[in-house]
Short mmCIF file of C-alpha atoms in Angstrom, two decimals:
data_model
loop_
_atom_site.label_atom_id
_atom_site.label_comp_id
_atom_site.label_asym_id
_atom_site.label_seq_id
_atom_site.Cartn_x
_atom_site.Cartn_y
_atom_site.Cartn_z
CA UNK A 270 -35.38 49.49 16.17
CA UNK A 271 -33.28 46.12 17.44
CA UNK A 272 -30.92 46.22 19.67
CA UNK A 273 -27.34 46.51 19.01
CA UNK A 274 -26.34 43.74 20.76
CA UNK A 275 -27.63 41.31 23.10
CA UNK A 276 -26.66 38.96 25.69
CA UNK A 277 -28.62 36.15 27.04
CA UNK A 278 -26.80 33.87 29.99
CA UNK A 279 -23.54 33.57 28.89
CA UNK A 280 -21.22 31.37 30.25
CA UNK A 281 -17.79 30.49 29.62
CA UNK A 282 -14.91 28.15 31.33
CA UNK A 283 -11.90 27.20 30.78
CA UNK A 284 -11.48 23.76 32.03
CA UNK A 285 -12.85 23.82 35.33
CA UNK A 286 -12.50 27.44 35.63
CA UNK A 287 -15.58 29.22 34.96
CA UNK A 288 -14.81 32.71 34.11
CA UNK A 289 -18.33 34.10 32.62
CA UNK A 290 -21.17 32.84 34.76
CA UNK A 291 -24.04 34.01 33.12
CA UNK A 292 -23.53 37.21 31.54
CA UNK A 293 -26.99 39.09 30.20
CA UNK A 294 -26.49 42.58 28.68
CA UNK A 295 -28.02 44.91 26.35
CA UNK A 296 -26.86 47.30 24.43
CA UNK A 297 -28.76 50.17 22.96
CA UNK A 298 -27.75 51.43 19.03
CA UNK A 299 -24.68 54.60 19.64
CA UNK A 300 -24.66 53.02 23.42
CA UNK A 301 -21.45 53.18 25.14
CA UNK A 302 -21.11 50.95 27.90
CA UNK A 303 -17.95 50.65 29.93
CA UNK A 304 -17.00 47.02 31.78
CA UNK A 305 -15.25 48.05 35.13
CA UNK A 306 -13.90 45.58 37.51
CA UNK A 307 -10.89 44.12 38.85
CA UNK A 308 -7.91 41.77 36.62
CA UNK A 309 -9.66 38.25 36.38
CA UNK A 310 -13.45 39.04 36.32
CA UNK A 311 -14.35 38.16 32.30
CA UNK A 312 -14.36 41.42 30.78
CA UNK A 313 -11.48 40.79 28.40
CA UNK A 314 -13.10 36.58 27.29
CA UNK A 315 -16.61 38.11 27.36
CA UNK A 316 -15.60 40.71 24.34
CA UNK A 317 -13.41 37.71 22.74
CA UNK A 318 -16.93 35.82 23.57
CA UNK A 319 -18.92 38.57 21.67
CA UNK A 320 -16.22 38.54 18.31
CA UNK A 321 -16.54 34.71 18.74
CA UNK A 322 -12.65 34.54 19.19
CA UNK A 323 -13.46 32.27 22.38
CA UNK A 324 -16.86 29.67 22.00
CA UNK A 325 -19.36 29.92 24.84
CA UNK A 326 -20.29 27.07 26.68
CA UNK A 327 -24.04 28.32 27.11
CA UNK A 328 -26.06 31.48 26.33
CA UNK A 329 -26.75 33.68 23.04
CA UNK A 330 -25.35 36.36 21.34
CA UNK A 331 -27.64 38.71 19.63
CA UNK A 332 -26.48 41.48 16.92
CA UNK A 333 -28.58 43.75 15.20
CA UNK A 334 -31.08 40.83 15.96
CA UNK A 335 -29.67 37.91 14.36
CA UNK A 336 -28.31 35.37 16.81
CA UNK A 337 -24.47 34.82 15.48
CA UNK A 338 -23.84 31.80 18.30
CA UNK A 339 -25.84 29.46 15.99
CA UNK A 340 -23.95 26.66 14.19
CA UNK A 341 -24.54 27.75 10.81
CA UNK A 342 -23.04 31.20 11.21
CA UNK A 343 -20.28 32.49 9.16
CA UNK A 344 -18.04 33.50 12.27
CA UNK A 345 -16.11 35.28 9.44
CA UNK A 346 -18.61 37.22 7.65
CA UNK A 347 -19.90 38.20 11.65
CA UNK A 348 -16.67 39.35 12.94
CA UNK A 349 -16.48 41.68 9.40
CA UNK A 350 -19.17 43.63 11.70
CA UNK A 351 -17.22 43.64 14.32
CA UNK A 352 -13.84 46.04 15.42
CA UNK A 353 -12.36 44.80 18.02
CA UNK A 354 -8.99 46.37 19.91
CA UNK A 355 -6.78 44.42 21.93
CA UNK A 356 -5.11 45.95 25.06
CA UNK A 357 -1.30 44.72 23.18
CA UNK A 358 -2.39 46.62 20.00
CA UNK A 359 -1.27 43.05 17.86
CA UNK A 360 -0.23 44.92 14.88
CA UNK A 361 0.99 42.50 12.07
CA UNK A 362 5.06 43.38 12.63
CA UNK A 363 6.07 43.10 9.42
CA UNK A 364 3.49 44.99 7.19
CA UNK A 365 3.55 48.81 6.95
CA UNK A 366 0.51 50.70 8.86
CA UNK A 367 -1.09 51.17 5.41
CA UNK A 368 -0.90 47.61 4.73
CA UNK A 369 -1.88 46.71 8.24
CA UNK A 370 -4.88 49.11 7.63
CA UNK A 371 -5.87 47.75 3.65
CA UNK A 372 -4.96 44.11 4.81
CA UNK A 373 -9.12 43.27 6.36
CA UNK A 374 -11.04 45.63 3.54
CA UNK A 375 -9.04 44.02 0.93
CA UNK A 376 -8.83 40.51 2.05
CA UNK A 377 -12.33 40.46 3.64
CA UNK A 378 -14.31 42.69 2.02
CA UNK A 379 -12.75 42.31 -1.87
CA UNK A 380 -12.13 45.69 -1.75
CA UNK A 381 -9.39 47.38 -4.59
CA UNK A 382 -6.19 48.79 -3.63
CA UNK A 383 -7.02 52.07 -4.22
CA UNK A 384 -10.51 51.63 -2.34
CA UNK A 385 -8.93 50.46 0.61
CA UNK A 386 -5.81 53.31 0.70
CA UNK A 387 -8.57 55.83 -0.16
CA UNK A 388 -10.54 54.49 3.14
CA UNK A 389 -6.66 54.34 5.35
CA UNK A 390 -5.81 57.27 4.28
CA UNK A 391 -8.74 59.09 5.16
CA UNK A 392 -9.02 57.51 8.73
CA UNK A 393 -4.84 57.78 8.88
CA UNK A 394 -5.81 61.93 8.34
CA UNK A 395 -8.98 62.11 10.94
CA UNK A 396 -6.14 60.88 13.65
CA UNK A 397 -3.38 62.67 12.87
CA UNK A 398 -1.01 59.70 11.46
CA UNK A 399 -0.38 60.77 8.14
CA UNK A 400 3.08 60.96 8.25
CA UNK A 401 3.16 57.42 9.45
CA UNK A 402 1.54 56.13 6.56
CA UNK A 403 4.53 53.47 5.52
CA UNK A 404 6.31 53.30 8.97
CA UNK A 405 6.44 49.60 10.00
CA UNK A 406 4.37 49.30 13.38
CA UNK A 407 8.09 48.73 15.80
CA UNK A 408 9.10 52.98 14.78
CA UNK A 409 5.72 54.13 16.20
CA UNK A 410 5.33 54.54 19.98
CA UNK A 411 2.55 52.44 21.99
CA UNK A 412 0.15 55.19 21.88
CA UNK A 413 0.49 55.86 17.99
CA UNK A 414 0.27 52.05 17.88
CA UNK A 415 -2.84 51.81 19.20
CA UNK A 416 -4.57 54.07 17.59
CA UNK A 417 -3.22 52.02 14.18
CA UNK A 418 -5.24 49.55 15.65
CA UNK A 419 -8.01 51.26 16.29
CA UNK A 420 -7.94 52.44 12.75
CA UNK A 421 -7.53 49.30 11.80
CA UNK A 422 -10.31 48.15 13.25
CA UNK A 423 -12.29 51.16 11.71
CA UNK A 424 -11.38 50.85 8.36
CA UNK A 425 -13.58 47.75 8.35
CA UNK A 426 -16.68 50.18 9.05
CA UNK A 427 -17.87 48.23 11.74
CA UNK A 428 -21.09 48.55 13.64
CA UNK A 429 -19.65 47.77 16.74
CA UNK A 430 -16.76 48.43 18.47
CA UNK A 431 -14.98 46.27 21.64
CA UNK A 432 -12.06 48.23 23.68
CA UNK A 433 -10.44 45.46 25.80
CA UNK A 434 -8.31 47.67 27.79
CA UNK A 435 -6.83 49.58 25.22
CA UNK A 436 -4.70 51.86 27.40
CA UNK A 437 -3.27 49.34 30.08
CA UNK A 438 -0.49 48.61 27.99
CA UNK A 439 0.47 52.63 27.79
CA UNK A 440 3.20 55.20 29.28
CA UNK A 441 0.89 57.30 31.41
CA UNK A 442 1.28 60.08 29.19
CA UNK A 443 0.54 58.02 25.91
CA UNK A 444 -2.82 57.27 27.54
CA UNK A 445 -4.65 60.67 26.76
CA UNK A 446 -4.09 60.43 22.78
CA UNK A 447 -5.60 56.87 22.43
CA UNK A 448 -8.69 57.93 25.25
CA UNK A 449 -9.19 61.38 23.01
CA UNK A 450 -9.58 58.90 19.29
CA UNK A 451 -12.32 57.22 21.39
CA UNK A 452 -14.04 60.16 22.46
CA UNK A 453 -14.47 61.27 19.39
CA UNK A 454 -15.96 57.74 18.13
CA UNK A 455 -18.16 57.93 20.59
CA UNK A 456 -19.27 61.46 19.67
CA UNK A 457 -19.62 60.21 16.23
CA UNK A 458 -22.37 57.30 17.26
CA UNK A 459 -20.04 54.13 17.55
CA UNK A 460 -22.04 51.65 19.85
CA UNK A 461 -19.20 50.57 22.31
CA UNK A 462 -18.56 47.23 24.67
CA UNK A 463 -15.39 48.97 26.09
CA UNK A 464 -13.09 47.16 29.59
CA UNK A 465 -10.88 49.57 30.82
CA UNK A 466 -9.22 50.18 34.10
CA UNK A 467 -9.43 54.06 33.26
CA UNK A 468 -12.34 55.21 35.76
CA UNK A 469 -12.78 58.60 35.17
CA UNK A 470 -12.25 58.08 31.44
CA UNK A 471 -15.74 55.52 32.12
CA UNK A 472 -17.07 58.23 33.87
CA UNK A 473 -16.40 60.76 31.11
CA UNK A 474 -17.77 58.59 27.97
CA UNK A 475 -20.31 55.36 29.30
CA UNK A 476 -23.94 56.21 28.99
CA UNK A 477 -23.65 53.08 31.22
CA UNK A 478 -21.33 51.21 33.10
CA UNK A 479 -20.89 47.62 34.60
CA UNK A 480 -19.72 46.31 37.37
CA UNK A 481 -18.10 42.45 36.62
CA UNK A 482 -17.29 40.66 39.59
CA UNK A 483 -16.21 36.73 39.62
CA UNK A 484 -17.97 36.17 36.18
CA UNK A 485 -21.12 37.94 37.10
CA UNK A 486 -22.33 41.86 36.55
CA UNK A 487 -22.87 42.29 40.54
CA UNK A 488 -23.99 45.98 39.90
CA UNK A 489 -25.32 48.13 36.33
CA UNK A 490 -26.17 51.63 35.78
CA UNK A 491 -25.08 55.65 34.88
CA UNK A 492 -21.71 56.74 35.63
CA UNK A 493 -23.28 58.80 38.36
CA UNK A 494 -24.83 55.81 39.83
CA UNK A 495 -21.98 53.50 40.22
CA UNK A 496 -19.14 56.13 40.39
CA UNK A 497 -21.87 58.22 43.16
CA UNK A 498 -23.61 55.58 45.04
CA UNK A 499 -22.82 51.98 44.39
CA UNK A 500 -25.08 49.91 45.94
CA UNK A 501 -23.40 46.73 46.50
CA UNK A 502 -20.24 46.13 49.44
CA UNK A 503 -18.36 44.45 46.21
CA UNK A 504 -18.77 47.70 43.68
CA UNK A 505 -18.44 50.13 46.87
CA UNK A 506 -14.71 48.20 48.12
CA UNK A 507 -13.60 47.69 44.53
CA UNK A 508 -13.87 51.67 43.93
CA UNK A 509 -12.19 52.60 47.31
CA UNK A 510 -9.20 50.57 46.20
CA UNK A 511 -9.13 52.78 43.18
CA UNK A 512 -9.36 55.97 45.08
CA UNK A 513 -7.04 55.19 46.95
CA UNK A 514 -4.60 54.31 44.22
CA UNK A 515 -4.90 57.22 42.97
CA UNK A 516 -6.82 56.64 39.75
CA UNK A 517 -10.19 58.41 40.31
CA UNK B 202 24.19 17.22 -11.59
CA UNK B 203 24.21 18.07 -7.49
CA UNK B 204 22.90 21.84 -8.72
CA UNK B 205 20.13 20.23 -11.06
CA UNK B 206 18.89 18.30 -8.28
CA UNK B 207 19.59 20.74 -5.81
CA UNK B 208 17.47 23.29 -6.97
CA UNK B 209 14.39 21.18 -8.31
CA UNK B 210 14.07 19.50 -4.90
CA UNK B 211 14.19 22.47 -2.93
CA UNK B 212 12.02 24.63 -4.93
CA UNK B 213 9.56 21.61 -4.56
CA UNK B 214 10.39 21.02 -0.66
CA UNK B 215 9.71 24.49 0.14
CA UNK B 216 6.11 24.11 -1.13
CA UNK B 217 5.32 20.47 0.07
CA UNK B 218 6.64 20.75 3.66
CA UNK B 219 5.05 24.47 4.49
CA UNK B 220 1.86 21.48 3.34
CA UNK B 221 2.74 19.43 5.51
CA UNK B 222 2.97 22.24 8.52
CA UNK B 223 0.08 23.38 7.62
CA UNK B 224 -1.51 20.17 7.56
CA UNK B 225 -0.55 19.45 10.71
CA UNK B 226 -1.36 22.49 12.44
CA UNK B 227 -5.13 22.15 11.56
CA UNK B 228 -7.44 22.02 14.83
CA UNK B 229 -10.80 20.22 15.12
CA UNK B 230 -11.94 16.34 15.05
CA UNK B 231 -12.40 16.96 11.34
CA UNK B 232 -9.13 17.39 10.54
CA UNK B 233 -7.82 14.35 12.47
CA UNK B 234 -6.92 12.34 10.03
CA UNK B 235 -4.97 14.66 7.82
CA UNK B 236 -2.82 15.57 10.95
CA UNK B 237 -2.30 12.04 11.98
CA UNK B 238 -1.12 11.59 8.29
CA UNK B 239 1.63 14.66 8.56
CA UNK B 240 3.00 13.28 11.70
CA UNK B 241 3.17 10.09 10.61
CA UNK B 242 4.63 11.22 7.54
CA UNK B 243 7.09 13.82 9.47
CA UNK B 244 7.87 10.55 12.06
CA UNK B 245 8.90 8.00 8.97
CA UNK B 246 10.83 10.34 6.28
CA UNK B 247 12.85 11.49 9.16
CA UNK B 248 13.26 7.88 10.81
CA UNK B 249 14.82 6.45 7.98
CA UNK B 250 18.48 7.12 6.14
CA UNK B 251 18.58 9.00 3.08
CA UNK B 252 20.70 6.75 1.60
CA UNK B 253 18.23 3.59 1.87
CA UNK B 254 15.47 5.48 0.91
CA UNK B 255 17.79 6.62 -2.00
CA UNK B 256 18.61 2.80 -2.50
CA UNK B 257 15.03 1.27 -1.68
CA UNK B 258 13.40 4.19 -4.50
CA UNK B 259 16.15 4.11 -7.21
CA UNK B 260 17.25 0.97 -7.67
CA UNK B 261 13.12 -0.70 -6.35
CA UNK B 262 10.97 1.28 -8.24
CA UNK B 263 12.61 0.42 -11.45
CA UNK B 264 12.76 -2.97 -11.02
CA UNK B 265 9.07 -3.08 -10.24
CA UNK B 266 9.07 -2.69 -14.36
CA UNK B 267 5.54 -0.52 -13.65
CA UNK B 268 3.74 0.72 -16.84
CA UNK B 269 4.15 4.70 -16.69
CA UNK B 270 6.06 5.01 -13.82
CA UNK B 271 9.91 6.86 -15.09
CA UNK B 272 12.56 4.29 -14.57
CA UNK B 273 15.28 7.15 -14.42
CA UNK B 274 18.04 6.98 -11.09
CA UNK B 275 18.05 10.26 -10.94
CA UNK B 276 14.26 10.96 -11.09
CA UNK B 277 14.04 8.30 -8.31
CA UNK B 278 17.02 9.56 -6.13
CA UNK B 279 15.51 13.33 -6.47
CA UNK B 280 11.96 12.38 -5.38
CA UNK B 281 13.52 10.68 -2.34
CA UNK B 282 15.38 13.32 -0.89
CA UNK B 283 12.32 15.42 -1.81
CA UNK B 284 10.70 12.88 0.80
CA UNK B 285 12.88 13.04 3.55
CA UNK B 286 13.78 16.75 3.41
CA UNK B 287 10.31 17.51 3.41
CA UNK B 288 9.89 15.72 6.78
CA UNK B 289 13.07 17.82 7.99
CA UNK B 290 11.82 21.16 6.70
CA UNK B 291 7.92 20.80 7.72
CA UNK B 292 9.03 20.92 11.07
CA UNK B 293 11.46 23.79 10.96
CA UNK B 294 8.17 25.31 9.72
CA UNK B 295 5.94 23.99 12.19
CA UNK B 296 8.17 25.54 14.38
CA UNK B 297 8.13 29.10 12.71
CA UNK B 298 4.16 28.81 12.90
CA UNK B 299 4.10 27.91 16.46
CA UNK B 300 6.93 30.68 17.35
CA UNK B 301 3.71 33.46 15.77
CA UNK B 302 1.94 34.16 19.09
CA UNK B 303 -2.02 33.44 18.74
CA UNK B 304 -2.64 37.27 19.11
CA UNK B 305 -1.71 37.88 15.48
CA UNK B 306 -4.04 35.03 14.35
CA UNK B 307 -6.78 36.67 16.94
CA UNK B 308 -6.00 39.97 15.38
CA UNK B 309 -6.61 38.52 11.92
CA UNK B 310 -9.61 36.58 12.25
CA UNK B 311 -10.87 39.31 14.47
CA UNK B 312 -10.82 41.55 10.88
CA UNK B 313 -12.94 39.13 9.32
CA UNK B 314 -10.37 36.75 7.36
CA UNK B 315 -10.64 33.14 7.41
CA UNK B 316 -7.92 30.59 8.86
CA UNK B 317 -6.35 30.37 5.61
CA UNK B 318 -6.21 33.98 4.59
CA UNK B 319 -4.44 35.11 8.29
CA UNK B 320 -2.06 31.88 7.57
CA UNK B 321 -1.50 33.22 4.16
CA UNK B 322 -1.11 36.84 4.67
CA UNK B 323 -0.33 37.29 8.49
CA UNK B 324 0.68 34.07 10.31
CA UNK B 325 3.53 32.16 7.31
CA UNK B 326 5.32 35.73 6.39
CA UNK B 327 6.25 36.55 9.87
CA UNK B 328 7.03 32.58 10.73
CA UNK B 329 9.32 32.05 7.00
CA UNK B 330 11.06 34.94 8.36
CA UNK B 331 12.39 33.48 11.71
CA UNK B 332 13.15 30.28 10.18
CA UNK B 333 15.37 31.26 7.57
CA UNK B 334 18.47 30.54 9.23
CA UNK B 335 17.63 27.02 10.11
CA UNK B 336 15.68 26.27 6.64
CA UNK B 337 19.29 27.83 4.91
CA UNK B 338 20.89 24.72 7.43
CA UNK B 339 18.57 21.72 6.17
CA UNK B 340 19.19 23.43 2.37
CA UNK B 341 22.51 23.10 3.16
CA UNK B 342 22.42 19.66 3.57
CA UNK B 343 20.46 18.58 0.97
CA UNK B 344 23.07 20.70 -1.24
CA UNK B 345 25.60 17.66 0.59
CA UNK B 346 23.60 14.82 0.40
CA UNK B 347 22.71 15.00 -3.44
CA UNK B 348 26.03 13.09 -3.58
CA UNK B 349 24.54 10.31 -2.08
CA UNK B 350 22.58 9.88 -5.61
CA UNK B 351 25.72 9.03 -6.57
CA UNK B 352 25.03 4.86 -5.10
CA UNK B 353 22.65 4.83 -8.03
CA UNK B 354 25.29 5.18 -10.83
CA UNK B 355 23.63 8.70 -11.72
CA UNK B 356 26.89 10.28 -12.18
CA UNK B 357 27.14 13.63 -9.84
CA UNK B 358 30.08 15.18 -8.87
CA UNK B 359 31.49 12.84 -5.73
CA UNK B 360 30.93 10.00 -7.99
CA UNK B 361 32.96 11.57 -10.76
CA UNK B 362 35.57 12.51 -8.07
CA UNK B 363 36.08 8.47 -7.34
CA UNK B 364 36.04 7.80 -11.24
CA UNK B 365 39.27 10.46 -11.53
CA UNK B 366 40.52 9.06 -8.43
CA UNK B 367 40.62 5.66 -9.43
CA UNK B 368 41.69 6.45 -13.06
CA UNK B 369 44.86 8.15 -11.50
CA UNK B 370 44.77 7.42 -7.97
CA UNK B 371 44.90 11.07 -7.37
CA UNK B 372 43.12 12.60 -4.91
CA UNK B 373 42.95 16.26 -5.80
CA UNK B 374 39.30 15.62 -7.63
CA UNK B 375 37.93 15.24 -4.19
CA UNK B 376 39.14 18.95 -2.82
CA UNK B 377 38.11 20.23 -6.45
CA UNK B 378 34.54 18.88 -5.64
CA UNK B 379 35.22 20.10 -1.98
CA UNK B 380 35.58 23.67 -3.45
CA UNK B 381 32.42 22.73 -5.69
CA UNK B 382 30.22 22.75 -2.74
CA UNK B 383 31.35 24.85 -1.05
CA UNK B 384 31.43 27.83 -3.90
CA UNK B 385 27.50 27.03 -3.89
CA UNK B 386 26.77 26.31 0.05
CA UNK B 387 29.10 29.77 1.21
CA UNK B 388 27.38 31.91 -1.40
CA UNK B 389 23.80 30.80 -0.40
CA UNK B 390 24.45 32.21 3.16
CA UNK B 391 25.52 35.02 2.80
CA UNK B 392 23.00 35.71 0.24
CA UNK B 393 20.13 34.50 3.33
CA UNK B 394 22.22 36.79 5.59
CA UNK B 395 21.48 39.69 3.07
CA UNK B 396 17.69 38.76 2.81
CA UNK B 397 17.32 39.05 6.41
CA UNK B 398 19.58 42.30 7.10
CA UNK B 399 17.74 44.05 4.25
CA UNK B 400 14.21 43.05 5.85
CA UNK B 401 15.15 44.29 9.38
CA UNK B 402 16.61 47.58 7.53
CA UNK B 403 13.44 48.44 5.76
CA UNK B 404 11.35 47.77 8.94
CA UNK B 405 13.57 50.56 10.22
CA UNK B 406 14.47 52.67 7.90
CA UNK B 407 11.64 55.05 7.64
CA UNK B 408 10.42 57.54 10.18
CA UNK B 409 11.43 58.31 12.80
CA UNK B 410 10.26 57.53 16.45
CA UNK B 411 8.27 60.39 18.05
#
């Protein structure tokens, strides 16, 4: 069996900044891996680098082992494959959270009306937001929010999903809610690229995490590893901060 | 007459100059030259009074004696406030599309759909809405300046006024027109004001906030 996803030496900048300086990760199929490091070290571009939202400057991208950083790839077709959830949920305003749901099957996939509210409506009952079936996204708080988006992003039946700091954007206590809908994905076999800030919430759900420091991954390994005994004086000060903010 | 041409020109405005937006918000090398094109266009329709463009087109055009081309004033006077309302309104929408912050067009093509289908279906409906207020001002104005047709001997209402007026040296025919427009131009915002209270009612109407 392929891998789910590849990297090979990617590298991104923007102008002179280089934020991704040679990125190479693997991920296994039902893999969860968690990006961990501090604001500014490329986990958000590189998962906008893997759904081709930002072009890379050098490197490949390899899913399900077909290279989609070729020129003649339909980025469109790609992305189809691809859920990804932003850390500001960017919920289209002014459609209802059915429509928001139908609007990619339909559109992208040429799926009917009723296929596509058969498929909401189903995912809208496995989370709990039935009743908010034809609420417009400003009634719902951020928490239920985000887990439209997540749906959203679901309802396309991707292969792979990409968290960019889902929860940052959250009231404390909205956090749990959206961290429990991954869970469960990742219970159910999703392969996962997922930043987040949330340590023990890595700790809880990576098979493996990363550490990304200045554009790199300085450090790689189990939960237990990195979270236990990290190796390098970056990972080891970076999760001391933490600690002592309170968040581990 | 001013309805008449009112309402074909801005039915037909509101179609060419979301083009011309669109047009001109297209990224890439490719696309250069159809950009260059809408600015250019935007730069000259809006450079130039409406009332020698109304003069140049109604009166030239015409005279030009071209096989197959209409040779009617008012079918010359309509097409060129067409053209310079157009160049107004593209940018009120250009403005609209810019005002859309790129996450909703990330969030879009992130789904799968192509530049065109998160213009058509995310991008444009949330932009139209937040320039409905100024779009209802340029509409406004082109409501006003179909009496400038009028210097072409098509007969609208402010050149009927100074017919009456001269007949009888009267000048209630200008408040009567006066009262014309305006029973068209107050009517068409508060009918806009409606559109928008009842969109920001349904977003809000149902559920309630947990």
């Amino acid at each position: 069996m392929s891998d789910a996803l590849s990297l090979e030496g990617i590298r991104k900048s923007f102008g002179k900044l280089e934020v991704l300086r040679g990125i190479d990760l693997t991920l296994a199929e039902h893999e969860v891996v968690c990006l961990i490091g501090a604001s500014g070290s490329g986990k958000s571009t590189l998962l906008r680098c893997v759904n081709l939202l930002e072009p890379i400057d050098a490197g490949r991208i390899i899913l399900h082992g077909e290279e989609i950083t070729g020129r003649a790839v339909d980025v469109n077709r790609v992305r189809r494959g691809i859920g990804i959830v932003f850390q500001s949920f960017n919920l289209f305003p002014h459609m209802s959270v059915v429509r928001n749901i139908t609007l990619g099957p339909r559109k992208a996939l040429g799926l009917s009306k009723a296929d596509a509210d058969a498929r909401a409506d189903e995912l809208l009952g496995r989370f709990g937001l039935s009743d908010k079936r034809d609420d417009f996204p400003d009634r719902l708080s951020g928490g239920q929010q985000q887990r439209v988006a997540i749906v959203r992003a679901l309802a396309m039946q991707p292969e792979l999903m990409l968290l960019d700091e889902v929860t940052s954007a959250l009231d404390p206590e909205l956090v749990a809610e959206v961290l429990d809908v991954i869970r469960e994905l990742a219970g159910g076999g999703m392969t996962m690229l997922i930043a987040t800030h949330e340590m023990s919430f890595a700790r809880d759900v990576a098979h493996r995490v990363c550490f990304l420091d200045a554009g790199v991954i300085l450090e790689e390994g189990t939960p237990a590893e990195i979270f236990g005994s990290p190796r390098q004086p970056r990972t080891q000060q970076f999760l001391q901060r933490i600690v002592q903010a309170g968040r581990l | 007459m001013n309805v008449k041409i009112f309402c074909i020109a801005e039915v037909v405005i509101l179609f060419t100059a979301l083009g011309v937006a669109v047009l001109r918000g297209l990224t890439g090398p490719v696309f250069f030259p159809v950009r260059f094109f809408a600015v250019v266009y935007a730069d000259f329709f809006r450079g130039i009074p409406t009332i020698l463009l109304i003069y140049m087109l109604g009166f030239g055009i015409p005279a030009l004696q071209l096989s197959g081309v209409p040779t009617s004033e008012l079918f010359w006077g309509t097409v060129a406030l067409i053209l310079v309302y157009t160049a107004y309104v593209s940018e009120v929408y250009r403005a609209g599309i810019e005002s859309v912050h790129p996450s909703q067009n990330a969030a879009a093509r992130s789904l799968g759909l192509s530049h065109g289908q998160s213009l058509r279906y995310v991008v444009i409906p949330q932009a139209v809405r937040r320039v409905i207020p100024p779009l209802l001002n340029d509409f406004i104005g082109l409501q006003k300046d179909t009496a400038l047709v009028g210097v072409l001997g098509v007969v609208e209402a402010f050149r009927q006024t100074q017919i009456n007026q001269a007949d009888t040296f009267n000048f209630t025919p200008g408040i009567v027109a006066a009262v014309l427009f305006l029973l068209i131009t107050v009517p068409l915002t508060r009918f806009t004001d409606w559109l928008i209270a009842r969109d920001r009612r349904r977003r809000q109407a149902t559920g309630v906030l947990a």
